[in-house]
Short mmCIF file of C-alpha atoms and ligand atoms in Angstrom, two decimals:
data_model
loop_
_atom_site.label_atom_id
_atom_site.label_comp_id
_atom_site.label_asym_id
_atom_site.label_seq_id
_atom_site.Cartn_x
_atom_site.Cartn_y
_atom_site.Cartn_z
CA UNK A 3 -13.66 20.00 40.79
CA UNK A 4 -9.93 19.11 41.68
CA UNK A 5 -7.30 21.13 43.24
CA UNK A 6 -3.64 21.10 42.01
CA UNK A 7 -1.48 20.17 45.04
CA UNK A 8 2.28 20.82 45.67
CA UNK A 9 3.72 18.91 48.52
CA UNK A 10 7.30 19.51 49.75
CA UNK A 11 8.44 20.77 46.31
CA UNK A 12 12.19 21.57 46.13
CA UNK A 13 13.95 22.34 42.97
CA UNK A 14 17.81 22.36 43.01
CA UNK A 15 20.20 23.06 40.22
CA UNK A 16 23.59 24.50 41.32
CA UNK A 17 21.61 26.22 43.93
CA UNK A 18 18.13 25.70 45.40
CA UNK A 19 15.67 27.39 43.42
CA UNK A 20 12.50 26.35 45.27
CA UNK A 21 12.39 25.64 48.95
CA UNK A 22 10.31 22.69 49.95
CA UNK A 23 6.88 24.52 48.96
CA UNK A 24 3.39 23.30 50.02
CA UNK A 25 0.78 24.87 48.01
CA UNK A 26 -2.72 24.18 46.84
CA UNK A 27 -4.03 25.64 43.72
CA UNK A 28 -7.85 25.56 43.94
CA UNK A 29 -10.35 24.60 41.24
CA UNK A 30 -12.70 27.29 40.14
CA UNK A 31 -10.34 30.11 41.42
CA UNK A 32 -7.80 32.35 40.10
CA UNK A 33 -4.59 32.25 41.94
CA UNK A 34 -1.92 34.82 41.51
CA UNK A 35 1.68 33.95 41.84
CA UNK A 36 3.93 36.96 42.59
CA UNK A 37 7.38 37.79 43.22
CA UNK A 38 10.38 39.64 42.02
CA UNK A 39 12.29 38.59 38.83
CA UNK A 40 14.31 35.55 39.38
CA UNK A 41 12.05 34.53 42.56
CA UNK A 42 10.90 31.24 41.05
CA UNK A 43 7.49 31.76 39.52
CA UNK A 44 8.22 30.11 36.04
CA UNK A 45 10.01 27.43 37.81
CA UNK A 46 7.10 26.74 39.95
CA UNK A 47 4.74 26.80 37.23
CA UNK A 48 6.84 24.38 35.25
CA UNK A 49 6.92 21.96 38.17
CA UNK A 50 3.15 22.33 38.70
CA UNK A 51 2.33 21.52 35.07
CA UNK A 52 4.62 18.57 34.73
CA UNK A 53 7.46 20.24 32.49
CA UNK A 54 10.01 19.87 35.20
CA UNK A 55 10.64 17.19 37.95
CA UNK A 56 10.92 18.45 41.31
CA UNK A 57 14.23 17.44 43.05
CA UNK A 58 12.10 16.43 46.15
CA UNK A 59 8.43 16.46 46.67
CA UNK A 60 5.63 16.33 44.40
CA UNK A 61 2.94 18.04 42.26
CA UNK A 62 -0.22 16.12 41.98
CA UNK A 63 -3.62 16.37 40.35
CA UNK A 64 -6.40 14.14 41.06
CA UNK A 65 -3.99 12.07 43.09
CA UNK A 66 -1.69 11.64 40.12
CA UNK A 67 1.67 13.07 39.71
CA UNK A 68 2.17 15.87 37.23
CA UNK A 69 5.73 14.66 36.23
CA UNK A 70 5.23 11.77 33.99
CA UNK A 71 8.75 11.17 33.08
CA UNK A 72 9.18 12.95 29.92
CA UNK A 73 8.48 16.53 30.40
CA UNK A 74 5.40 16.36 28.50
CA UNK A 75 2.46 17.81 30.46
CA UNK A 76 -0.61 15.63 31.17
CA UNK A 77 -3.57 16.31 28.76
CA UNK A 78 -5.48 18.12 31.54
CA UNK A 79 -2.82 20.92 31.48
CA UNK A 80 -2.47 23.95 29.26
CA UNK A 81 0.35 26.61 29.47
CA UNK A 82 0.38 30.19 28.49
CA UNK A 83 4.08 30.53 28.32
CA UNK A 84 6.01 33.66 29.41
CA UNK A 85 8.05 33.42 26.08
CA UNK A 86 4.95 32.51 24.25
CA UNK A 87 6.27 29.39 22.63
CA UNK A 88 4.71 30.37 19.26
CA UNK A 89 5.93 29.07 15.72
CA UNK A 90 7.00 32.33 14.12
CA UNK A 91 6.48 30.92 10.41
CA UNK A 92 2.88 29.67 11.20
CA UNK A 93 0.00 32.02 11.01
CA UNK A 94 -1.73 33.24 14.29
CA UNK A 95 -4.68 30.77 13.48
CA UNK A 96 -2.20 27.79 12.81
CA UNK A 97 -0.40 28.27 16.16
CA UNK A 98 -3.80 27.99 17.92
CA UNK A 99 -5.18 25.33 15.79
CA UNK A 100 -2.02 22.99 16.25
CA UNK A 101 -2.89 22.97 20.02
CA UNK A 102 -6.45 21.44 19.23
CA UNK A 103 -5.10 19.15 16.57
CA UNK A 104 -2.54 17.92 18.89
CA UNK A 105 -5.54 16.73 21.28
CA UNK A 106 -7.16 15.00 18.48
CA UNK A 107 -9.57 17.69 17.11
CA UNK A 108 -10.38 17.24 13.50
CA UNK A 109 -8.64 19.91 11.45
CA UNK A 110 -11.35 21.81 10.10
CA UNK A 111 -13.05 22.02 13.46
CA UNK A 112 -9.72 23.03 15.02
CA UNK A 113 -9.30 25.82 12.61
CA UNK A 114 -12.92 27.03 13.23
CA UNK A 115 -12.31 26.88 17.06
CA UNK A 116 -8.88 28.65 16.52
CA UNK A 117 -10.43 31.50 14.85
CA UNK A 118 -13.25 31.80 17.58
CA UNK A 119 -10.39 31.84 20.19
CA UNK A 120 -8.55 34.58 18.40
CA UNK A 121 -11.60 36.58 18.40
CA UNK A 122 -11.98 36.04 22.11
CA UNK A 123 -8.90 38.13 22.44
CA UNK A 124 -9.95 40.65 19.65
CA UNK A 125 -7.47 39.43 17.36
CA UNK A 126 -9.71 37.53 14.97
CA UNK A 127 -8.73 39.63 11.97
CA UNK A 128 -5.01 38.61 12.55
CA UNK A 129 -5.61 34.89 11.91
CA UNK A 130 -3.74 34.72 8.73
CA UNK A 131 -0.85 36.82 9.88
CA UNK A 132 2.38 35.09 10.53
CA UNK A 133 3.19 35.28 14.05
CA UNK A 134 6.58 37.07 13.20
CA UNK A 135 4.67 39.83 11.74
CA UNK A 136 2.64 40.58 14.87
CA UNK A 137 3.45 42.88 17.68
CA UNK A 138 4.46 41.65 21.21
CA UNK A 139 1.10 42.22 22.71
CA UNK A 140 -0.51 40.47 19.73
CA UNK A 141 1.65 37.42 20.25
CA UNK A 142 0.89 37.40 23.79
CA UNK A 143 -3.01 37.30 22.89
CA UNK A 144 -2.19 34.46 20.41
CA UNK A 145 -0.54 32.43 23.21
CA UNK A 146 -3.51 33.02 25.29
CA UNK A 147 -5.79 31.98 22.64
CA UNK A 148 -3.90 28.85 22.30
CA UNK A 149 -3.91 28.16 25.94
CA UNK A 150 -7.51 28.81 26.60
CA UNK A 151 -8.97 27.26 23.43
CA UNK A 152 -8.56 23.64 24.70
CA UNK A 153 -10.69 23.91 27.82
CA UNK A 154 -7.92 22.52 30.03
CA UNK A 155 -8.77 21.60 33.62
CA UNK A 156 -5.43 23.15 34.86
CA UNK A 157 -4.44 26.55 33.15
CA UNK A 158 -0.91 27.88 34.11
CA UNK A 159 -0.32 31.36 32.60
CA UNK A 160 3.05 32.94 33.07
CA UNK A 161 2.86 36.57 33.06
CA UNK A 162 0.03 36.70 30.43
CA UNK A 163 -0.51 40.51 30.60
CA UNK A 164 3.02 41.75 30.58
CA UNK A 165 2.84 43.29 27.04
CA UNK A 166 -0.74 44.42 27.20
CA UNK A 167 -2.36 47.90 27.58
CA UNK A 168 -4.98 48.35 30.25
CA UNK A 169 -8.05 47.53 28.13
CA UNK A 170 -6.62 44.31 26.93
CA UNK A 171 -5.39 43.23 30.28
CA UNK A 172 -9.04 43.68 31.49
CA UNK A 173 -10.00 41.49 28.51
CA UNK A 174 -7.51 38.96 29.48
CA UNK A 175 -8.52 38.83 33.04
CA UNK A 176 -12.26 38.42 32.10
CA UNK A 177 -11.24 35.41 30.02
CA UNK A 178 -9.12 33.78 32.65
CA UNK A 179 -12.14 34.43 35.02
CA UNK A 180 -14.42 32.51 32.59
CA UNK A 181 -11.98 29.55 32.65
CA UNK A 182 -12.12 29.62 36.46
CA UNK A 183 -15.83 29.68 36.51
CA UNK A 184 -16.10 26.58 34.52
CA UNK A 185 -14.14 24.93 37.31
CA UNK A 186 -10.55 25.04 36.07
CA UNK A 187 -7.56 25.67 38.29
CA UNK A 188 -6.24 29.01 37.01
CA UNK A 189 -2.75 30.08 38.09
CA UNK A 190 -1.28 33.32 36.87
CA UNK A 191 2.22 34.36 37.43
CA UNK A 192 2.53 38.18 37.47
CA UNK A 193 4.29 41.36 38.40
CA UNK A 194 1.12 43.39 38.04
CA UNK A 195 -0.70 44.57 41.01
CA UNK A 196 -4.00 44.90 39.16
CA UNK A 197 -3.73 41.21 38.03
CA UNK A 198 -3.05 40.07 41.68
CA UNK A 199 -6.01 42.18 42.83
CA UNK A 200 -8.30 40.44 40.27
CA UNK A 201 -7.42 37.19 41.59
CA UNK A 202 -9.18 35.26 44.42
CA UNK A 203 -5.96 33.77 46.06
CA UNK A 204 -2.34 34.97 46.20
CA UNK A 205 0.90 33.31 46.88
CA UNK A 206 4.00 35.49 46.85
CA UNK A 207 7.63 34.18 46.30
CA UNK A 208 11.02 35.56 47.04
CA UNK A 209 14.13 33.61 46.29
CA UNK A 210 12.25 30.40 45.99
CA UNK A 211 10.46 30.76 49.30
CA UNK A 212 6.87 31.79 50.21
CA UNK A 213 6.89 35.16 51.72
CA UNK A 214 4.70 36.86 54.07
CA UNK A 215 2.44 39.82 53.56
CA UNK A 216 2.41 42.32 56.30
CA UNK A 217 0.14 45.12 55.37
CA UNK A 218 -3.34 45.38 54.12
CA UNK A 219 -3.66 46.40 50.55
CA UNK A 220 -4.78 49.91 49.65
CA UNK A 221 -5.32 49.70 45.94
CA UNK A 222 -8.46 51.14 44.49
CA UNK A 223 -10.70 48.01 44.35
CA UNK A 224 -9.69 46.66 47.66
CA UNK A 225 -10.56 49.98 49.24
CA UNK A 226 -13.89 50.16 47.48
CA UNK A 227 -14.81 46.77 48.74
CA UNK A 228 -13.86 47.66 52.29
CA UNK A 229 -15.87 50.91 51.94
CA UNK A 230 -18.87 48.70 50.95
CA UNK A 231 -18.48 46.67 53.96
CA UNK A 232 -17.08 43.57 52.31
CA UNK A 233 -15.47 41.14 54.89
CA UNK A 234 -11.57 41.44 55.14
CA UNK A 235 -9.76 39.07 52.99
CA UNK A 236 -8.92 35.70 54.66
CA UNK A 237 -12.13 36.07 56.83
CA UNK A 238 -14.65 35.02 54.23
CA UNK A 239 -15.91 31.45 53.93
CA UNK A 240 -13.78 31.09 50.84
CA UNK A 241 -10.71 32.09 52.71
CA UNK A 242 -10.56 29.41 54.95
CA UNK A 243 -7.10 28.43 55.86
CA UNK A 244 -5.92 31.63 54.66
CA UNK A 245 -3.70 33.85 56.92
CA UNK A 246 -2.63 37.48 56.34
CA UNK A 247 -4.68 39.70 54.08
CA UNK A 248 -2.48 41.76 51.79
CA UNK A 249 -1.90 40.91 48.22
CA UNK A 250 0.72 42.67 45.88
CA UNK A 251 3.45 42.34 43.63
CA UNK A 252 6.58 44.21 44.01
CA UNK A 253 8.16 45.97 41.14
CA UNK A 254 11.71 44.52 40.53
CA UNK A 255 13.37 47.42 42.19
CA UNK A 256 11.72 46.90 45.43
CA UNK A 257 13.48 45.16 48.12
CA UNK A 258 11.25 42.25 49.28
CA UNK A 259 10.85 41.29 52.86
CA UNK A 260 12.97 38.62 54.17
CA UNK A 261 11.69 35.11 53.68
CA UNK A 262 9.78 33.22 56.18
CA UNK A 263 9.88 29.44 56.71
CA UNK A 264 8.24 27.36 54.18
CA UNK A 265 5.97 26.12 57.07
CA UNK A 266 4.39 29.46 57.16
CA UNK A 267 2.95 29.84 53.59
CA UNK A 268 0.57 32.77 53.06
CA UNK A 269 -2.61 32.60 50.90
CA UNK A 270 -4.47 35.84 50.60
CA UNK A 271 -8.11 35.14 49.44
CA UNK A 272 -10.41 37.84 48.15
CA UNK A 273 -14.07 37.79 49.05
CA UNK A 274 -15.17 38.01 45.39
CA UNK A 275 -13.83 38.31 41.99
CA UNK A 276 -13.15 41.94 41.22
CA UNK A 277 -12.22 43.90 37.99
CA UNK A 278 -8.71 45.01 37.69
CA UNK A 279 -7.52 48.13 39.61
CA UNK A 280 -5.46 50.77 37.88
CA UNK A 281 -1.71 49.82 37.73
CA UNK A 282 -0.58 53.20 38.85
CA UNK A 283 -1.46 54.27 42.25
CA UNK A 284 -3.26 57.56 42.55
CA UNK A 285 -1.92 58.65 46.00
CA UNK A 286 0.71 57.70 48.36
CA UNK A 287 -1.65 55.52 50.36
CA UNK A 288 -1.84 53.23 47.27
CA UNK A 289 1.86 52.79 47.02
CA UNK A 290 2.33 49.15 46.11
CA UNK A 291 5.78 49.08 47.20
CA UNK A 292 4.68 49.20 50.85
CA UNK A 293 3.28 45.78 50.68
CA UNK A 294 6.75 44.33 50.75
CA UNK A 295 7.93 46.27 53.63
CA UNK A 296 7.62 45.21 57.20
CA UNK A 297 5.82 47.70 59.47
CA UNK A 298 8.10 50.35 60.56
CA UNK A 299 10.61 49.76 57.89
CA UNK A 300 11.61 52.64 55.62
N1 ATP B 415 18.29 26.24 33.67
C1 ATP B 415 18.51 27.02 34.74
N2 ATP B 415 19.74 27.02 35.19
C2 ATP B 415 20.28 27.72 36.23
N3 ATP B 415 19.58 28.61 36.83
C3 ATP B 415 18.25 28.71 36.49
C4 ATP B 415 17.68 28.07 35.33
N4 ATP B 415 16.44 28.42 35.09
C5 ATP B 415 16.28 29.34 35.98
N5 ATP B 415 17.24 29.59 36.74
C6 ATP B 415 17.35 30.38 37.89
O1 ATP B 415 16.13 30.27 38.73
C7 ATP B 415 15.66 31.34 39.41
C8 ATP B 415 14.25 31.33 39.16
O2 ATP B 415 14.00 31.63 37.85
P1 ATP B 415 12.51 31.91 37.35
O3 ATP B 415 12.51 31.89 35.86
O4 ATP B 415 11.47 30.72 37.79
O5 ATP B 415 12.09 33.27 38.08
P2 ATP B 415 10.73 34.10 37.59
O6 ATP B 415 10.24 34.40 39.07
O7 ATP B 415 9.87 33.47 36.75
O8 ATP B 415 11.51 35.48 37.22
P3 ATP B 415 10.80 36.43 35.96
O9 ATP B 415 9.76 37.38 36.70
O10 ATP B 415 11.82 37.25 35.57
O11 ATP B 415 10.15 35.75 34.84
C9 ATP B 415 16.33 32.47 38.82
O12 ATP B 415 17.38 32.78 39.64
C10 ATP B 415 16.97 31.92 37.55
O13 ATP B 415 18.33 32.58 37.28
MG1 MG B 416 9.26 33.97 34.88
#
């Protein structure tokens, strides 16, 4: 299994959007990438997947650069785009099938596999429906079916559950887990604490920099694991190299902590895959906002 590496990645337009990031997205694991709106998640995924050329530094997979000079991703890479990237006048099945055909799959087989992929996301009955006639959540699941059907070694999913109810979110997380279990690098940009909690590793961005986590997580799933005597995150064998232990995504309205230097990246590692926790905290102890506050701050 091969990791996806980002070394010294900077991205500049009129200002610096990503500041010299060093990150490893590990094969066989789900990695959450969180951060407020505009913090650089989509930009980072775009560089990681070879859609954008970094101004400095490099993203590599198996020793080869992800940027190939054209903005076309390598065949090992599949995206689930934040804006879906579906063709409105094609059917749901056709939208999925084209991804397989583009990789050389015979059209009949591609259609068959596309139907199966839609069924994975419980929209098998919508295969003939034009995408423009689908709801937002249904479109999101078509985009997921398209991204996951190709068996990519690197799967980059940009806020793949943003339009989904809790049940469908759990379904999507289970499918992403299956991708990681077969050895893929799975990176999920998200604002959703439950998605972060379901991942194995977590990197948080603020204004294009990796930010520190300062407090342990008190979401339901994490608390249950602690109560069961599970090792603290970052102390498990799988957590080698990991530093602080909290993992959370701040809602947009929350003031994030001040950025820390890129030389102090933070990875949070969970001891084991976990089912998603409820999105809404049940009591003040579960307040996800606190994750982005330094101890002692209001
Ligand atoms: N083509 C562009 N030209 C100028 N600025 C851009 C461009 N694309 C993105 N940005 C800026 O880069 C920053 C990071 O954007 P990005 O889309 O990566 O954030 P994000 O974390 O994915 O946000 P969201 O959670 O809203 O999707 C934002 O401030 C955005 O305005
Ligand atoms: Mg984004």
